[in-house]
Structures are given as C-alpha cells and as structure tokens.
Coordinates of C-alpha atoms in Angstrom, one line a residue:
M1 CA 0.0 0.0 0.0
W2 CA 1.2 3.5 -0.9
E3 CA 1.3 5.3 2.4
L4 CA 1.7 9.1 2.5
G5 CA 3.2 9.1 5.9
L6 CA 1.5 12.3 7.1
S7 CA 1.9 13.1 10.8
G8 CA 2.1 16.0 13.2
R9 CA 0.1 19.2 13.4
A10 CA -1.8 20.8 10.4
I11 CA -3.6 24.1 10.1
V12 CA -6.5 24.3 7.6
T13 CA -8.4 27.5 6.9
G14 CA -11.9 27.4 5.4
A15 CA -12.3 24.1 7.2
G16 CA -16.1 24.5 7.9
Q17 CA -17.3 23.4 4.5
G18 CA -16.5 22.5 1.0
I19 CA -12.9 21.7 -0.1
G20 CA -11.4 22.9 3.2
R21 CA -13.6 20.6 5.2
A22 CA -12.7 17.6 3.0
I23 CA -9.0 18.3 3.5
A24 CA -9.4 18.6 7.2
L25 CA -11.3 15.3 7.3
Q26 CA -8.7 13.5 5.3
L27 CA -5.8 14.9 7.4
L28 CA -7.6 13.7 10.5
A29 CA -8.1 10.2 9.0
A30 CA -4.4 10.2 8.2
G31 CA -3.6 10.7 11.9
C32 CA -2.8 14.4 11.9
H33 CA -3.9 16.8 14.6
V34 CA -5.8 19.6 12.9
Q35 CA -6.3 23.2 13.8
A36 CA -9.5 23.8 11.9
I37 CA -10.1 27.5 11.2
G38 CA -13.3 28.9 9.9
R39 CA -15.9 31.6 10.5
S40 CA -18.5 29.2 12.0
G41 CA -17.3 27.5 15.1
E42 CA -20.4 25.3 15.1
K43 CA -19.5 23.7 11.8
L44 CA -15.9 23.0 13.1
L45 CA -17.1 21.3 16.2
T46 CA -18.6 18.4 14.2
L47 CA -15.3 17.5 12.4
A48 CA -14.1 15.0 15.0
D49 CA -17.3 13.1 15.0
E50 CA -17.5 13.0 11.2
A51 CA -13.9 11.8 11.0
K52 CA -14.5 9.3 13.8
V53 CA -11.4 10.5 15.7
P54 CA -10.9 11.6 19.3
A55 CA -12.2 15.2 20.0
D56 CA -8.7 16.3 21.1
Q57 CA -7.4 15.6 17.6
V58 CA -9.2 18.7 16.4
L59 CA -8.6 22.3 17.6
A60 CA -11.7 24.1 16.4
T61 CA -10.8 27.8 15.9
A62 CA -13.5 30.3 14.9
L63 CA -11.5 33.2 13.4
D64 CA -11.8 35.9 10.9
I65 CA -8.6 35.6 8.9
Q66 CA -8.7 39.3 8.0
D67 CA -8.1 40.2 11.6
T68 CA -4.3 40.0 11.5
A69 CA -3.8 40.7 15.2
A70 CA -6.2 37.9 16.2
V71 CA -4.6 35.5 13.7
A72 CA -1.1 36.2 15.0
Q73 CA -2.2 35.9 18.7
T74 CA -4.2 32.7 18.0
L75 CA -1.4 31.0 16.1
A76 CA 1.2 32.0 18.7
K77 CA -0.9 30.5 21.4
S78 CA -1.5 27.2 19.5
Q79 CA 2.2 27.0 18.8
A80 CA 3.1 27.5 22.4
D81 CA 0.5 24.9 23.6
L82 CA 0.9 22.3 20.8
G83 CA 4.2 22.9 19.1
P84 CA 4.9 24.2 15.6
P85 CA 2.7 23.2 12.6
R86 CA 4.1 20.8 10.0
Y87 CA 1.4 21.6 7.4
L88 CA -0.7 24.6 6.3
V89 CA -3.6 24.5 3.9
N90 CA -5.0 27.8 2.8
S91 CA -8.6 27.1 1.7
A92 CA -10.5 30.1 3.0
G93 CA -12.0 32.3 0.3
V94 CA -15.0 34.2 -1.0
L95 CA -16.7 34.5 -4.4
K96 CA -19.2 37.2 -5.2
S97 CA -20.8 36.7 -8.6
S98 CA -20.9 39.9 -10.8
R99 CA -19.5 41.3 -14.0
L100 CA -16.1 42.8 -13.2
L101 CA -17.2 45.9 -15.1
D102 CA -20.0 46.3 -12.5
T103 CA -18.2 45.1 -9.4
P104 CA -18.3 47.8 -6.7
E105 CA -15.0 48.9 -5.2
D106 CA -15.9 47.7 -1.7
A107 CA -16.8 44.2 -3.1
L108 CA -13.5 44.1 -5.1
A109 CA -11.5 45.2 -2.0
N110 CA -13.2 42.6 0.2
T111 CA -12.5 39.8 -2.3
I112 CA -8.8 40.8 -2.6
A113 CA -8.6 41.2 1.2
I114 CA -9.7 37.7 2.0
N115 CA -8.5 35.7 -1.0
L116 CA -5.1 37.3 -1.4
T117 CA -4.0 39.6 1.5
A118 CA -5.3 37.5 4.4
T119 CA -4.1 34.3 2.9
V120 CA -0.6 35.7 2.4
V121 CA -0.5 37.1 5.9
M122 CA -1.6 33.7 7.3
S123 CA 1.2 32.0 5.3
Q124 CA 3.8 34.5 6.5
I125 CA 2.9 33.8 10.2
V126 CA 2.9 30.1 9.8
A127 CA 6.0 30.0 7.6
R128 CA 8.0 31.7 10.4
Q129 CA 6.9 29.0 12.8
M130 CA 7.9 26.4 10.3
I131 CA 11.3 28.0 9.8
E132 CA 11.9 27.7 13.6
A133 CA 10.9 24.0 13.4
G134 CA 13.1 23.3 10.4
Q135 CA 10.3 21.7 8.3
G136 CA 7.0 22.3 6.7
A137 CA 4.8 22.2 3.6
I138 CA 2.2 24.7 2.5
V139 CA -0.6 24.1 0.0
T140 CA -2.9 27.0 -1.1
I141 CA -6.2 26.5 -2.9
G142 CA -6.2 28.6 -6.1
S143 CA -8.6 28.4 -9.1
N144 CA -8.5 27.6 -12.7
S145 CA -10.1 31.0 -13.2
G146 CA -6.8 32.5 -12.1
T147 CA -5.3 31.4 -15.4
T148 CA -8.4 31.2 -17.7
P149 CA -10.8 34.2 -18.0
R150 CA -14.3 33.6 -16.7
L151 CA -17.5 35.6 -16.8
L152 CA -19.5 36.7 -13.7
L153 CA -16.8 36.0 -11.1
G154 CA -16.2 39.6 -10.2
G155 CA -12.7 40.1 -8.6
Y156 CA -12.3 36.4 -7.8
P157 CA -10.1 35.4 -10.8
A158 CA -7.8 38.4 -10.2
S159 CA -7.5 37.5 -6.5
K160 CA -6.5 33.9 -7.4
A161 CA -4.1 34.9 -10.1
G162 CA -2.3 37.2 -7.6
L163 CA -2.4 34.5 -5.0
E164 CA -0.7 32.1 -7.3
M165 CA 2.3 34.4 -7.8
A166 CA 2.5 35.3 -4.2
M167 CA 2.7 31.6 -3.2
K168 CA 5.3 31.0 -5.8
C169 CA 7.4 33.9 -4.5
L170 CA 7.0 32.6 -1.0
G171 CA 8.0 29.2 -2.1
L172 CA 11.2 30.5 -3.5
E173 CA 12.0 32.4 -0.3
L174 CA 11.2 29.3 1.8
S175 CA 13.2 26.8 -0.3
E176 CA 16.4 27.5 1.5
Y177 CA 14.7 26.2 4.7
G178 CA 13.4 23.1 3.0
I179 CA 9.8 24.3 3.2
R180 CA 7.7 23.6 0.1
C181 CA 4.9 25.8 -1.1
N182 CA 2.4 24.7 -3.9
I183 CA -0.9 25.7 -5.3
V184 CA -3.9 23.5 -6.2
S185 CA -6.3 25.1 -8.6
P186 CA -9.7 23.4 -8.9
G187 CA -12.3 24.0 -11.6
S188 CA -16.0 23.6 -10.9
T189 CA -16.3 21.6 -7.7
D190 CA -19.5 20.4 -6.0
T191 CA -19.4 22.8 -3.0
P192 CA -21.7 25.4 -1.4
M193 CA -19.7 28.1 -3.1
Q194 CA -20.2 26.5 -6.5
A195 CA -23.9 26.0 -5.9
A196 CA -24.4 29.7 -5.0
Y197 CA -22.5 30.7 -8.1
Q198 CA -24.1 28.4 -10.7
G199 CA -27.7 28.5 -9.5
D200 CA -30.2 26.2 -11.3
T201 CA -29.9 22.8 -13.0
K202 CA -29.5 24.4 -16.4
S203 CA -26.5 26.3 -15.3
R204 CA -25.0 23.1 -14.0
E205 CA -25.6 21.5 -17.4
R206 CA -23.8 24.4 -19.1
V207 CA -20.8 23.9 -16.8
L208 CA -20.6 20.2 -17.7
K209 CA -21.4 20.4 -21.4
G210 CA -20.1 23.8 -22.3
D211 CA -21.7 27.1 -23.3
T212 CA -20.6 29.1 -26.2
G213 CA -22.5 32.1 -24.9
S214 CA -20.3 32.3 -21.8
W215 CA -17.1 31.0 -23.6
R216 CA -17.1 27.8 -21.5
L217 CA -15.7 24.6 -23.0
G218 CA -17.4 22.2 -20.6
I219 CA -15.6 19.4 -18.6
P220 CA -14.2 16.6 -20.8
L221 CA -14.4 14.1 -17.9
G222 CA -18.1 14.7 -17.7
R223 CA -18.5 15.6 -14.0
M224 CA -17.7 18.3 -11.5
A225 CA -15.0 17.5 -9.0
Q226 CA -15.9 16.4 -5.6
P227 CA -14.1 18.1 -2.7
E228 CA -12.4 14.8 -1.9
D229 CA -10.8 14.8 -5.4
V230 CA -9.1 18.0 -4.5
A231 CA -8.2 16.8 -1.0
D232 CA -6.5 13.8 -2.4
L233 CA -4.1 16.0 -4.4
V234 CA -3.5 18.3 -1.5
L235 CA -2.5 15.5 0.9
F236 CA -0.1 14.2 -1.7
L237 CA 1.5 17.6 -2.0
L238 CA 1.8 17.9 1.7
S239 CA 3.5 14.5 2.0
D240 CA 7.1 13.6 1.6
R241 CA 6.0 11.7 -1.6
A242 CA 6.0 15.2 -3.1
R243 CA 9.4 16.2 -1.5
H244 CA 10.8 17.6 -4.7
I245 CA 7.8 19.6 -5.8
T246 CA 7.5 23.2 -4.9
M247 CA 6.3 26.5 -6.5
E248 CA 3.9 24.5 -8.7
N249 CA 0.3 25.3 -9.6
I250 CA -1.5 22.1 -10.3
V251 CA -4.9 22.4 -12.0
I252 CA -7.5 19.9 -11.2
D253 CA -10.6 20.6 -13.3
G254 CA -11.4 17.4 -15.3
G255 CA -9.8 19.0 -18.4
G256 CA -12.1 22.0 -18.2
T257 CA -9.3 24.4 -19.4
L258 CA -7.9 21.8 -21.8
G259 CA -4.5 22.0 -20.1
A260 CA -4.1 25.6 -21.2
R261 CA -1.8 27.9 -19.3

C-alpha cells in the first residue's frame, strides 16, 4: 500500500465546509492533529465526530482571517501549547458573482482582502513558525479561473491569479529552509460556493457540457470535481512523496481548461 506518511500538526483554513472541510477530514483520517479554522465554530465542532477521531485531535478555531492581530495571537498560542505546525492548507476564500465591469469597489476590495491579502499574511505567520521548526509544507487553494478568464466572477479570478504568484514567490523564499509551497487550482467543484454561483440545474448542465455564450468549454471528464478529489491531491503535495515539488500550480478541473496555461 502506498502510504503518504503524514503526521504532526496541520492548520487548515476554510475548514467549515467544501474543499477545506474535505481536506481537514482526510488529514484527521491520516492521523494528523488539525487546527481547523473557519468563520463558523459550530461547523468546526462536528469534524471529529464525522472523521471518527478523538475530540482532542481537532482544535476548532472560529477566526476571521482578515483580523491580522487575532490571527497572530491565536497561532502564537497554539504553537506554544501544541508545538509548531508541519502543514498549512489555505482554503478560505469568497466568491461574489458579478461582471467585473460592474463590481463595486468595496466588493472588489473585500475579495482581494480575503482571498489574497489575508491568505498571504496567514502564510507569513505560519511559515515563520515552520522555519523555527526546520520543516513544513504549504498548499494553497487557487482556481483555474486564475489562469483562464471567466465571466461573472467579479474580482475572484484576479485575486486567485495574484495568490498564485504570491505563493510561488513565498515558495522561492522558503526553499532555503526546505519548506515547500504549492498551489492546487480546482475548476468547478461540488461545494456550497459553486452552488451559490451556478444557480439552477440548467446552469450546472452548461458547466458540464459547455456554453458558447459564456465561452465555457465544458468538462471533458463529464462531471464536477468532488471536494475529496481536491483533498487527495492536497494531501499528496503535503506529504514527503512530493518532496521535490515546490512552487507549482496544479490544475484539477477534469480537463475544463484543456490543459491551457
């Protein structure tokens, strides 16, 4: 059996639902202790039961990642209490559907603040802890819309494009410490965020089969990704099986962008 050999402490943002939750559950199943960060503490409290692991294997942390002071204080305390993290997964993000032409400045600023700025700051804080420990791996959830233009995603594609380069630059800086930093960019994935964006059944069909009116090519593999599909890739990249992979952006979209970059 091909074991990933994951162990130690992991931090996962956006762990309350969707891709982040699937990643947290798989890390718990692999035996990691997970600090699960999200806006809803109630959702985080059910992780241990769902993963069928002891309650003390999860540190449920209700936190607004835009609050830099609170993030720094919270992570310093968890490091002091539990030791340095070995893994960080940045999965928190927001998507507000609109034409970019019509996106209000405050909505654009909010998207950039959460998807880009807060994620980079989180990574800075955790990376410093990893440097002290002499090991670590970071995986950040991007989007195939960061490399392929999409309609009605407001500032989301720009935030993810910026995030990709920020993580690559951070990965370059961290390479001297043996800390790897990669990006996983899903396409359409069966999550609450996707459901809110796509709306009705006809919209889902256009995502799968393509729609010339919105310049979509469809998904050659014929289905949306499940959060677990993305989580599988993330866990591989965190593991020592991916020990020589860093600064990469791996797209997982069922062929939806035809491998274009």
